[in-house]
Coordinates of C-alpha atoms and ligand atoms in Angstrom, one line a residue:
X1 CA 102.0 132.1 98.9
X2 CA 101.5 129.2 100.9
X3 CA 98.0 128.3 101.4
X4 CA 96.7 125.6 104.9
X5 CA 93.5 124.5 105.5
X6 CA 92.1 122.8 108.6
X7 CA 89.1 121.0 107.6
X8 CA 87.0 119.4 110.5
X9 CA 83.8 119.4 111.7
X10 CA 82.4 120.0 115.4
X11 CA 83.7 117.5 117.7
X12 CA 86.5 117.2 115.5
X13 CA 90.1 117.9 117.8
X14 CA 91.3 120.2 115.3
X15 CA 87.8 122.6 115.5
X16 CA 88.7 124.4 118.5
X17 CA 92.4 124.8 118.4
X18 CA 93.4 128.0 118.8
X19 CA 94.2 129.1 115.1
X20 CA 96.0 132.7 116.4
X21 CA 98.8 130.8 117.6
X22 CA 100.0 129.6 114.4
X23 CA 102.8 130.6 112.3
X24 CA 100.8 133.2 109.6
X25 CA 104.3 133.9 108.0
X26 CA 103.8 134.1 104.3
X27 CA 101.2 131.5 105.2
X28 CA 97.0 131.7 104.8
X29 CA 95.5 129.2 107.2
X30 CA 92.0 128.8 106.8
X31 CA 89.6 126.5 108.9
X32 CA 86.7 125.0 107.0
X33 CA 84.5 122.4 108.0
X34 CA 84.2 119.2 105.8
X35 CA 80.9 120.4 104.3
X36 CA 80.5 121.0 100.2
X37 CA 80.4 124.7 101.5
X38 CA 84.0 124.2 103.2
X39 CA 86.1 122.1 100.4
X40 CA 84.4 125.4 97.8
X41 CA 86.0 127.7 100.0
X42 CA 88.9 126.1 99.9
X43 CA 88.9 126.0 96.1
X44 CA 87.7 129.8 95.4
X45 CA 90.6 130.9 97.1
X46 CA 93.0 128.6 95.4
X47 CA 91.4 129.9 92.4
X48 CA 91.9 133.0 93.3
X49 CA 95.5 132.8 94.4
X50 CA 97.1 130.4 93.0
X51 CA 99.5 129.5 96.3
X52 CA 102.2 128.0 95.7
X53 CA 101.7 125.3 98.2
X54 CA 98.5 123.7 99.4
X55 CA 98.9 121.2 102.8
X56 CA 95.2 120.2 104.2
X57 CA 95.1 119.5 107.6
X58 CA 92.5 116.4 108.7
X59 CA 92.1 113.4 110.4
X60 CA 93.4 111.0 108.1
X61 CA 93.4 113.3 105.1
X62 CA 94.7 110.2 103.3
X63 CA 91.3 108.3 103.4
X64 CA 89.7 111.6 102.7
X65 CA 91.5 112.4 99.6
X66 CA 89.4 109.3 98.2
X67 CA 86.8 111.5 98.0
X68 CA 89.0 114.8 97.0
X69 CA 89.8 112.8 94.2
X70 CA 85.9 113.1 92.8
X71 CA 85.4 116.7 94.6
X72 CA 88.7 119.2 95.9
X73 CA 91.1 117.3 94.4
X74 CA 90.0 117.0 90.9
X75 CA 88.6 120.7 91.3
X76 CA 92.1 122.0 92.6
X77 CA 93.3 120.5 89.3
X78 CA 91.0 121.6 86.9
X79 CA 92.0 125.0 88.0
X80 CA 95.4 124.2 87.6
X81 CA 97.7 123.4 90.5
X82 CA 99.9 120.9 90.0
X83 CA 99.1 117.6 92.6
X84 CA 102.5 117.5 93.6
X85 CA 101.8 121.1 95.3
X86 CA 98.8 119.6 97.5
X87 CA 100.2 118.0 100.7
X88 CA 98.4 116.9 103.6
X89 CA 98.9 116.6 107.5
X90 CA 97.2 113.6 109.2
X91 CA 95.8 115.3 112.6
X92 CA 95.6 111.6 113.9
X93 CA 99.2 111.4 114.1
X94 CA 99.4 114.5 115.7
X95 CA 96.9 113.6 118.8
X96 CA 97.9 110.3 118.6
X97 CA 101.3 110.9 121.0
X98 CA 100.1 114.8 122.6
X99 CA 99.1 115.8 126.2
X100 CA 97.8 118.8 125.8
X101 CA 96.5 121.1 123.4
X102 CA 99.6 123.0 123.4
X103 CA 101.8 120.0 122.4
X104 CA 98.5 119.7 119.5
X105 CA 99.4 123.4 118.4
X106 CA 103.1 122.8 119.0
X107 CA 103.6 119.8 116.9
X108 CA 101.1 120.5 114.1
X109 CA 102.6 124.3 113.2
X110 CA 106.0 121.6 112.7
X111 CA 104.3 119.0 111.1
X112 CA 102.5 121.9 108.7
X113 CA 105.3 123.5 108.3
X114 CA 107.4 120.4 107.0
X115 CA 104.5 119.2 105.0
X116 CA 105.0 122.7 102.8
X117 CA 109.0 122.1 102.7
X118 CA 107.8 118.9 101.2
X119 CA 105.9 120.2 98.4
X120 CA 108.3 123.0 98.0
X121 CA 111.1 120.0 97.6
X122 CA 109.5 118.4 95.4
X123 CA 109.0 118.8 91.2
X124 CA 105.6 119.2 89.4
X125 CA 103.9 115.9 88.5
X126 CA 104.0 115.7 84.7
X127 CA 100.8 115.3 82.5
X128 CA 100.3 113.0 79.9
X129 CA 97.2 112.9 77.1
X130 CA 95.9 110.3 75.6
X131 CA 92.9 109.8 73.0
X132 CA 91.2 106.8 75.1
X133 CA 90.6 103.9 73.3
X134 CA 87.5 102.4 73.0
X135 CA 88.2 99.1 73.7
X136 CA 87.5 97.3 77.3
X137 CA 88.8 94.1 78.5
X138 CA 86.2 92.3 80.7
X139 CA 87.7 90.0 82.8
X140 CA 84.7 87.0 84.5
X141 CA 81.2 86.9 83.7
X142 CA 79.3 89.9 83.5
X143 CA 75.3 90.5 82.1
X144 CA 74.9 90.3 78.9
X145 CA 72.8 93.0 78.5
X146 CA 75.4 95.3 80.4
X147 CA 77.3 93.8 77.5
X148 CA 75.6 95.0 74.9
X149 CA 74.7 98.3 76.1
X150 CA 78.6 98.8 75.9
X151 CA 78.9 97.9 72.6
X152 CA 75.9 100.0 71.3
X153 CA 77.9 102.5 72.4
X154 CA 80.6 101.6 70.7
X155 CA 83.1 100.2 72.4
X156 CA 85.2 97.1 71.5
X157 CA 85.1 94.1 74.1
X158 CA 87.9 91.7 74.6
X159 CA 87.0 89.1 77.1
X160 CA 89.4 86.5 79.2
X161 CA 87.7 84.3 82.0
X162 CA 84.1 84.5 80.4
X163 CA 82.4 81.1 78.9
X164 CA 79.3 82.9 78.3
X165 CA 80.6 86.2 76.2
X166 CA 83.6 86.0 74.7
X167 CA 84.8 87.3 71.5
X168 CA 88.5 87.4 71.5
X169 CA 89.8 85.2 74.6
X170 CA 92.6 84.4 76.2
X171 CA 92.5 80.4 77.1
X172 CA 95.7 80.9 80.1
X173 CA 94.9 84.6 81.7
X174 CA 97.0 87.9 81.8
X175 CA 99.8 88.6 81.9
X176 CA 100.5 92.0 82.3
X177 CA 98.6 95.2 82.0
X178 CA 100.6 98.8 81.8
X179 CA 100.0 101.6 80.2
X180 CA 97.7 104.9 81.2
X181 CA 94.1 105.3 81.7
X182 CA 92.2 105.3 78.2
X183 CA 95.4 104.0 76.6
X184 CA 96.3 100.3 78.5
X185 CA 98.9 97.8 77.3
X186 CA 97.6 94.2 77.9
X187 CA 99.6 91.0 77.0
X188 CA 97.6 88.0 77.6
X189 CA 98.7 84.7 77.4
X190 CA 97.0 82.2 75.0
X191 CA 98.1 78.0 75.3
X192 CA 101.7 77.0 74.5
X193 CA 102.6 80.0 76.6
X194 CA 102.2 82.4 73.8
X195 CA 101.3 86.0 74.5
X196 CA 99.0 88.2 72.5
X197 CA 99.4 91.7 72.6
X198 CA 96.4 94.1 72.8
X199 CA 95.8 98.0 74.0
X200 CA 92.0 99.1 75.4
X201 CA 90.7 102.3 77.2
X202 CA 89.5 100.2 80.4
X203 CA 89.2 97.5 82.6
X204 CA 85.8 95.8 84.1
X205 CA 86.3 93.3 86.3
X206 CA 83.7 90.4 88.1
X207 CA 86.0 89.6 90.7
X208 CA 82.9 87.1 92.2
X209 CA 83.1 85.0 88.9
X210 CA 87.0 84.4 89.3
X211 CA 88.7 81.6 91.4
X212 CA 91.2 81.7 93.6
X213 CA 94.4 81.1 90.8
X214 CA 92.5 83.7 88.3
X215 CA 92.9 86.6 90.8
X216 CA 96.1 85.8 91.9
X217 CA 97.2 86.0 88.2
X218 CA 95.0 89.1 87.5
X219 CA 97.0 90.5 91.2
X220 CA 100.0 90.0 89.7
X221 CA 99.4 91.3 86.4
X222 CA 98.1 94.6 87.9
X223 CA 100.2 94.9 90.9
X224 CA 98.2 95.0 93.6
X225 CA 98.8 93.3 96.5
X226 CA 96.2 91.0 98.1
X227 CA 95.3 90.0 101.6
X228 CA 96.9 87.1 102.8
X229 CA 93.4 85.6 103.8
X230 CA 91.2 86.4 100.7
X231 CA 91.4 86.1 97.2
X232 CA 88.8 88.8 96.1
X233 CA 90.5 92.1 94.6
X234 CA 89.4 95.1 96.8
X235 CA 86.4 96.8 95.3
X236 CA 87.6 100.0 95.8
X237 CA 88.5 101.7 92.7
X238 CA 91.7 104.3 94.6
X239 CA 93.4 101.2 95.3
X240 CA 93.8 100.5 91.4
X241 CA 93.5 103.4 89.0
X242 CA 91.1 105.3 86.9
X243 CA 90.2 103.4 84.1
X244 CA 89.9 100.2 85.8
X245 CA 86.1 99.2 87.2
X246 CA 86.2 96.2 90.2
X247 CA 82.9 95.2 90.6
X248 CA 82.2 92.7 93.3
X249 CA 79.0 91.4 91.9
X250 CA 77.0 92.4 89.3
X251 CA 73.2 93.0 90.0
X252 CA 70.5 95.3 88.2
X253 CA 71.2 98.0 90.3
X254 CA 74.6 97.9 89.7
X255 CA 74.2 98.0 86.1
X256 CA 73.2 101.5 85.4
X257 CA 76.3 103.4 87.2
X258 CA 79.2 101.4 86.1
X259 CA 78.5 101.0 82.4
X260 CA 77.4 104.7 81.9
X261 CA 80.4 105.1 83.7
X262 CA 82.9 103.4 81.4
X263 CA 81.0 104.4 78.4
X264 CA 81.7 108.3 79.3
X265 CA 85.1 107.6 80.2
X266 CA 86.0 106.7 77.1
X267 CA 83.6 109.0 75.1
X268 CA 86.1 111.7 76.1
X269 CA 88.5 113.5 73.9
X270 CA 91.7 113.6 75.7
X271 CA 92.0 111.7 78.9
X272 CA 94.6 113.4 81.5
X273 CA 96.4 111.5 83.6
X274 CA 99.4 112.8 86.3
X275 CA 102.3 110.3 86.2
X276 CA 103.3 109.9 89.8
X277 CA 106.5 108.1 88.4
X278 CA 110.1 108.8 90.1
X279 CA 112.9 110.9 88.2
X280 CA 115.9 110.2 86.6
X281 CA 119.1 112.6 86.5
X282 CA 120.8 110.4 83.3
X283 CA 124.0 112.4 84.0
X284 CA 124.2 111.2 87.7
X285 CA 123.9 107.3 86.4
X286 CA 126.6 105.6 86.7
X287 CA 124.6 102.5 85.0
X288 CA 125.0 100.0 87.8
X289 CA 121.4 98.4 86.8
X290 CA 120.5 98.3 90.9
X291 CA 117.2 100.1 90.0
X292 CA 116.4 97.5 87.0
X293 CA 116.7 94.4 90.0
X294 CA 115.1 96.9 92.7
X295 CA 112.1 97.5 90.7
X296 CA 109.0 95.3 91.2
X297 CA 107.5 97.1 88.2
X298 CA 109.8 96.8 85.5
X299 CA 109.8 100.3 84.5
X300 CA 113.6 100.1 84.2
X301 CA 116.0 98.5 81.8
X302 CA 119.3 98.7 80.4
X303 CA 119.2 100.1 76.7
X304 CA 121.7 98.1 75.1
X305 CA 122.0 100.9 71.6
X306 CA 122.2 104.2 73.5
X307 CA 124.0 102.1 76.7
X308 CA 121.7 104.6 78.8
X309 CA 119.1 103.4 81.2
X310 CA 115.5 103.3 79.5
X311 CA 112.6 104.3 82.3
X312 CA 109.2 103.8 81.5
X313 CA 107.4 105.9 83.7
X314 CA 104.1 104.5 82.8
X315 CA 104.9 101.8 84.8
X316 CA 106.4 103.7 87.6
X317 CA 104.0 103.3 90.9
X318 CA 106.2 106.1 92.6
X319 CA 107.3 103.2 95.8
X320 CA 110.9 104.7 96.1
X321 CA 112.6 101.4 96.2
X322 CA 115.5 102.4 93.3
X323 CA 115.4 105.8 94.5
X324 CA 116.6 104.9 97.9
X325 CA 118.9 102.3 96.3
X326 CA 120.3 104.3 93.5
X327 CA 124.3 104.7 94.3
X328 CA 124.5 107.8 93.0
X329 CA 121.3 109.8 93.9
X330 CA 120.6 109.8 90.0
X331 CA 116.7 109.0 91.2
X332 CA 114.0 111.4 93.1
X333 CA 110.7 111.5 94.2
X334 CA 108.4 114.3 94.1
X335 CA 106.8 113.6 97.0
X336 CA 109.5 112.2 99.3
X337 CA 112.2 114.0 97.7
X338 CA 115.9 113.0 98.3
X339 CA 116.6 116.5 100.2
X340 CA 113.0 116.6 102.0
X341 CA 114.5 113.3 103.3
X342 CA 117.1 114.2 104.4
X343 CA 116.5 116.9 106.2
X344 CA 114.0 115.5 108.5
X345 CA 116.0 114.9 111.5
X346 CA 117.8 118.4 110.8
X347 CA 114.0 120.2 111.0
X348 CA 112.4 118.8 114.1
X349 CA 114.5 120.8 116.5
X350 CA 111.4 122.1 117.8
X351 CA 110.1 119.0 118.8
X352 CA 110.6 118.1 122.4
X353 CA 109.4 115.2 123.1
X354 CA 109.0 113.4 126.8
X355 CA 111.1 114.3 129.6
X356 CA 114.1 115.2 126.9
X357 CA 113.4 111.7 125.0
X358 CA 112.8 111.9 121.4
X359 CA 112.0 109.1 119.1
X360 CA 111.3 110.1 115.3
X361 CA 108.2 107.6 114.2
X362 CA 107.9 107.5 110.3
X363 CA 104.6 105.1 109.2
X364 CA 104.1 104.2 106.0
X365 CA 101.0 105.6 103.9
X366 CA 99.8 102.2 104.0
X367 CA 99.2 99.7 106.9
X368 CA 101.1 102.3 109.1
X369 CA 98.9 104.9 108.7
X370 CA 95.5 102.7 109.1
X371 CA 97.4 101.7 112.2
X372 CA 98.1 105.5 113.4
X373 CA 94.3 106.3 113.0
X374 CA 93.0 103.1 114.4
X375 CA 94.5 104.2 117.9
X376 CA 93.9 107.9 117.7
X377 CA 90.0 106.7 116.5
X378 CA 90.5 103.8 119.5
X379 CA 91.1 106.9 121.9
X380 CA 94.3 105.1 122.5
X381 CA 97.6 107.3 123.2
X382 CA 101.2 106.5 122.7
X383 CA 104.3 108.0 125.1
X384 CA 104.5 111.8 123.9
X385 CA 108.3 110.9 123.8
X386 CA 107.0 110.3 119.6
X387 CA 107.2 112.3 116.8
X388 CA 105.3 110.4 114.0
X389 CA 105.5 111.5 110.4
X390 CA 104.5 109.6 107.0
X391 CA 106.4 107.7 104.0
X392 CA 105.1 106.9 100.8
X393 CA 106.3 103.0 101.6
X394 CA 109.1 101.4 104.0
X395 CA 111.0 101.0 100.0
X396 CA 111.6 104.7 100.7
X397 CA 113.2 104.8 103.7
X398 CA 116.7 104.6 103.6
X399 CA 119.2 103.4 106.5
X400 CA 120.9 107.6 106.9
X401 CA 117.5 108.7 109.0
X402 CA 119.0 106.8 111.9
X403 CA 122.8 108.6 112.0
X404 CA 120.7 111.6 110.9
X405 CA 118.4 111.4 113.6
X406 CA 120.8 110.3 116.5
X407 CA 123.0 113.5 115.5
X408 CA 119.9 115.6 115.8
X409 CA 119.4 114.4 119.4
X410 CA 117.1 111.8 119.5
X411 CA 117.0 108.8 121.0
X412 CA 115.0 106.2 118.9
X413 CA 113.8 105.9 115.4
X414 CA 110.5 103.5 115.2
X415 CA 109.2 102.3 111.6
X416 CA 105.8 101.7 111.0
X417 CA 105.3 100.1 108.2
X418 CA 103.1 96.7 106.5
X419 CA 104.0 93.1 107.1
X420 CA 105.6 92.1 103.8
X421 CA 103.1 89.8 102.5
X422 CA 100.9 93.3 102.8
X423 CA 103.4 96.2 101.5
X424 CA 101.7 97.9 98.8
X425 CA 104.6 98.3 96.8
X426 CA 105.3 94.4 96.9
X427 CA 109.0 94.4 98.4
X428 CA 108.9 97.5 100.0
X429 CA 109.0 96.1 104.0
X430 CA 111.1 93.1 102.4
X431 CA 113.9 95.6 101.2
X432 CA 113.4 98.0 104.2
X433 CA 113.9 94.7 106.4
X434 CA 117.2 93.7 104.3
X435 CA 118.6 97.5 104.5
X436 CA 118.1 98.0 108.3
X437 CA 119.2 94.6 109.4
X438 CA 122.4 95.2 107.9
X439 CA 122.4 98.7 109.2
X440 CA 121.9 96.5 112.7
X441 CA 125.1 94.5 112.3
X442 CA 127.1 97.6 111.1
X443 CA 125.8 100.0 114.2
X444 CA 126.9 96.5 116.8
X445 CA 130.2 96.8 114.9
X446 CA 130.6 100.6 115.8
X447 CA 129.6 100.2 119.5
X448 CA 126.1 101.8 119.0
X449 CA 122.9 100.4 121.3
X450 CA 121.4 99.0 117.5
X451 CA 118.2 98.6 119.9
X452 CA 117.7 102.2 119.5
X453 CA 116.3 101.7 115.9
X454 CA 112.6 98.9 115.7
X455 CA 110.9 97.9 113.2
X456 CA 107.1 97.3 113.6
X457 CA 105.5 95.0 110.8
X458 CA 102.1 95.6 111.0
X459 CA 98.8 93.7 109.9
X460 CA 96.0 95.2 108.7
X461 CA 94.2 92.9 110.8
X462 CA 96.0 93.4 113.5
X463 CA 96.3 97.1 113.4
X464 CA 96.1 97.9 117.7
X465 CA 99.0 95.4 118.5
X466 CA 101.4 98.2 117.3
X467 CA 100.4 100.0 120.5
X468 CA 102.3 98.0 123.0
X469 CA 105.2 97.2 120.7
X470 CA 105.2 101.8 120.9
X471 CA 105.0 101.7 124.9
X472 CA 107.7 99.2 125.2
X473 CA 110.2 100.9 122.9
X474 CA 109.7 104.0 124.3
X475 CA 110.2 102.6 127.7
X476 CA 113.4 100.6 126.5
X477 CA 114.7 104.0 125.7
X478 CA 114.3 106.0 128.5
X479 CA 115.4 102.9 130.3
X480 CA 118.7 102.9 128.1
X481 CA 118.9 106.7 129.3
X482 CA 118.6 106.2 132.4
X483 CA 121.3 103.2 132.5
X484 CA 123.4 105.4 130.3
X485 CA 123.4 108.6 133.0
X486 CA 124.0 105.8 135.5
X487 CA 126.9 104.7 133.8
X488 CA 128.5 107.7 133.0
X489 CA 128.7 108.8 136.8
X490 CA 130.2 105.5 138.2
Ligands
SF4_501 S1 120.6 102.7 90.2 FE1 121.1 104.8 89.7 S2 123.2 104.7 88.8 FE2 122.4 102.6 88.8 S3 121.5 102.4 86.8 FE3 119.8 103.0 88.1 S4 119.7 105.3 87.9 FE4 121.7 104.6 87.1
SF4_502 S1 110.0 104.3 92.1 FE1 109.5 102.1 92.4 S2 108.1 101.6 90.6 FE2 109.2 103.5 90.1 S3 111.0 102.8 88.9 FE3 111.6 103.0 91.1 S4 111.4 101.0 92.0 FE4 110.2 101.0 90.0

């Protein structure tokens, strides 16, 4: 059974579509508004019937799974579906590029129906347990007395950056931190460039008692990506993972929440964590080592005893990169699988587009999709000619969409993804960059209009230029069309 829920509230544009229209097929669709009432209903009945697939339909369900992730989402788990069978539909993307409420209907019954061919494409996330350890590394200055209160309740503190309270100490920084939540890997680096190896349960971090080098190290060390224009780690805890507390500044109030909060997280038995890591088909590799250079992460290497790649999927963010670089296909995703990929193009036969032109818009999950709401919140609206759909990260786009898509009739392919110095993944809109570029010089060679395929690098700050960049390529197309038709009759 496949299960889809539209969850909005009054005022919202998916509240009074016209739910009779679409495809019941096999499928439930519920509409529920975005009350505690709603997301319960929506859990009862997954309780109750365990669907196969799950695909929640909001605006920008993305930023709304933040808060899943504390209420639905952890609920849909602890009844026992899978994460890898929830997708979700970002409405935004939908209204973004429609006239009417019948292109609204039109494109979302595609867009839902896609989203549960992607879940059905894709394999169960795998579970891992660990017994949490109850040692936290506290990286800057926090209270002392929040200090304490962690160690009466028992847990272990290893301290780098801290003058005031340190214990053990690391004099250079860290240098890498892997591992799960309640079981953490750290190496940190002592003087004379000599590492330490440690493991701890959790991370707290002052990010207002670090400097500028200090975060850039502790960045690196826990890949994630910073701003161009700041140095402070983003207090927002999604962006890391659980286990790891960014506090921006500590204060009395603070206090309370975040060390009752570490305390009970590693108070708990088991800890459960689903590995969002990519798959590997060790009879497909051919051993070429292209996913050891591709990956940022270092979750791959050559073992040189078994002469079989070794993958540690603990380190595995999920970006895609060696999946859409493996030779062989040996590598998948389970939520941008290699068929749900590729048969994209192939599945949007339904999709009309403007006036006969088509363009096929995929936007990262990243700066593309803050982009994609920030016009549809603007009230801005791009050519209807578009057909936007998301990607994990530009690393997992590969160069076949564009022969796919041209084959399947459309006329442009538009990629909507972060500015490098902002991809989430690190290389991601680097690699994408490289791929497509070459992809450029090889469509030129074969005579194709290599015009027909842009790349938008987007800014977080600069999220509404993306607009015009979308009404000129859309216009260059049908432009091209036009020329083409003109052509064709002299
Ligand atoms: S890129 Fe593919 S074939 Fe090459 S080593 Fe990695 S998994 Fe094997
Ligand atoms: S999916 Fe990304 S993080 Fe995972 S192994 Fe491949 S390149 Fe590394």
């Amino acid at each position: 059974m496949k299960l889809t829920c539209i969850i909005g509230g009054d005022g919202d544009s998916c509240h009074s579509l016209d739910l009779s229209q679409f495809n019941q097929d096999s499928n439930t669709v519920i509409r529920v508004d975005d009350s505690v009432e709603g997301l319960t209903e929506i859990s009862a009945l997954c309780e109750s019937k365990k669907p196969d697939s799950i695909v929640l339909i909001a605006k920008a369900p993305l930023r709304f799974r933040d808060d899943l992730q504390i209420g639905l989402l952890q609920r849909l788990i602890e009844i026992g579906i899978n994460p890898a069978s929830i997708g979700f539909v970002n409405l935004n993307g939908i209204v973004l590029c429609s006239d009417s409420e019948e292109q609204v209907l039109a494109r979302l019954q595609i867009t839902t129906d896609l989203a549960h061919k992607r879940v059905a494409h894709g394999k169960p996330l795998s579970v891992e347990k660990v017994k949490p350890i109850k040692r936290c590394l506290v990286v800057g200055e926090l209270l002392e007395n929040d200090l304490k209160l962690l160690a009466q309740n028992g847990i272990e503190l290893i301290h780098i950056w801290s003058e005031n309270n340190r214990e053990i100490h690391s004099d250079v920084g860290l240098q890498s931190l892997s591992g799960l939540p309640g079981d953490y890997q750290i190496s940190l680096l002592q003087s004379g460039n000599r590492a330490e190896e440690h493991r701890c349960g959790a991370v707290v971090v002052n990010t207002s008692s670090l400097n500028r080098e200090q975060t850039k190290q502790l960045a690196e060390a826990m890949k994630i990506p910073l701003p161009a224009d700041t140095f402070r780690l983003p207090p927002d805890r999604h962006v890391l993972t659980a286990g790891v507390w960014v506090l921006e500044k500590e204060n009395e109030q603070q206090t309370a929440g975040w060390v009752a909060e570490v305390s009970s997280f590693l108070s708990q038995e088991t800890i459960e964590s689903y590995l969002d890591a990519c798959t590997v088909n060790l009879a497909k590799c051919g051993l070429c080592g292209t996913c050891v250079k591709t990956c940022m992460f270092s979750a791959n290497s050559i073992d040189l005893k078994s002469g079989l790649i070794h993958f540690d999927q603990t380190r595995c963010t999920g970006c895609g990169n060696c999946v859409t670089a493996c030779p062989v296909l040996a590598r998948d995703l389970h939520h941008y699988s290699n068929s749900y990929m590729a048969s994209i193009a192939d599945n949007l036969h339904a999709f009309k587009g403007r006036d006969g032109i088509r363009i096929l818009g995929l936007f990262c999950e990243n700066n593309g999709y803050k982009a994609v709401n920030y016009l549809a919140g603007a009230g801005k609206r791009v050519s209807s000619s578009y057909y936007f759909l998301p990607v994990k990260c530009g690393a997992r786009i590969g160069t076949e969409i564009i022969p796919d898509s041209f084959q399947n009739g459309f006329d442009g392919v538009a990629l909507l993804v972060c500015a490098r110095d902002e991809c989430n993944q690190l290389v991601g809109s680097l690699d994408l960059e490289r791929r497509f570029n070459l992809y450029r010089t090889i469509m030129k060679a074969q005579g194709q209009e290599s015009g027909r395929m842009r790349i938008f690098s987007i800014k977080e700050k600069e999220l509404g230029n993306v607009h015009d960049g979308l009404e000129q390529f859309a216009q260059y197309l049908d432009d091209l069309r036009t020329d083409q038709a003109v052509f064709s009759q002299l």
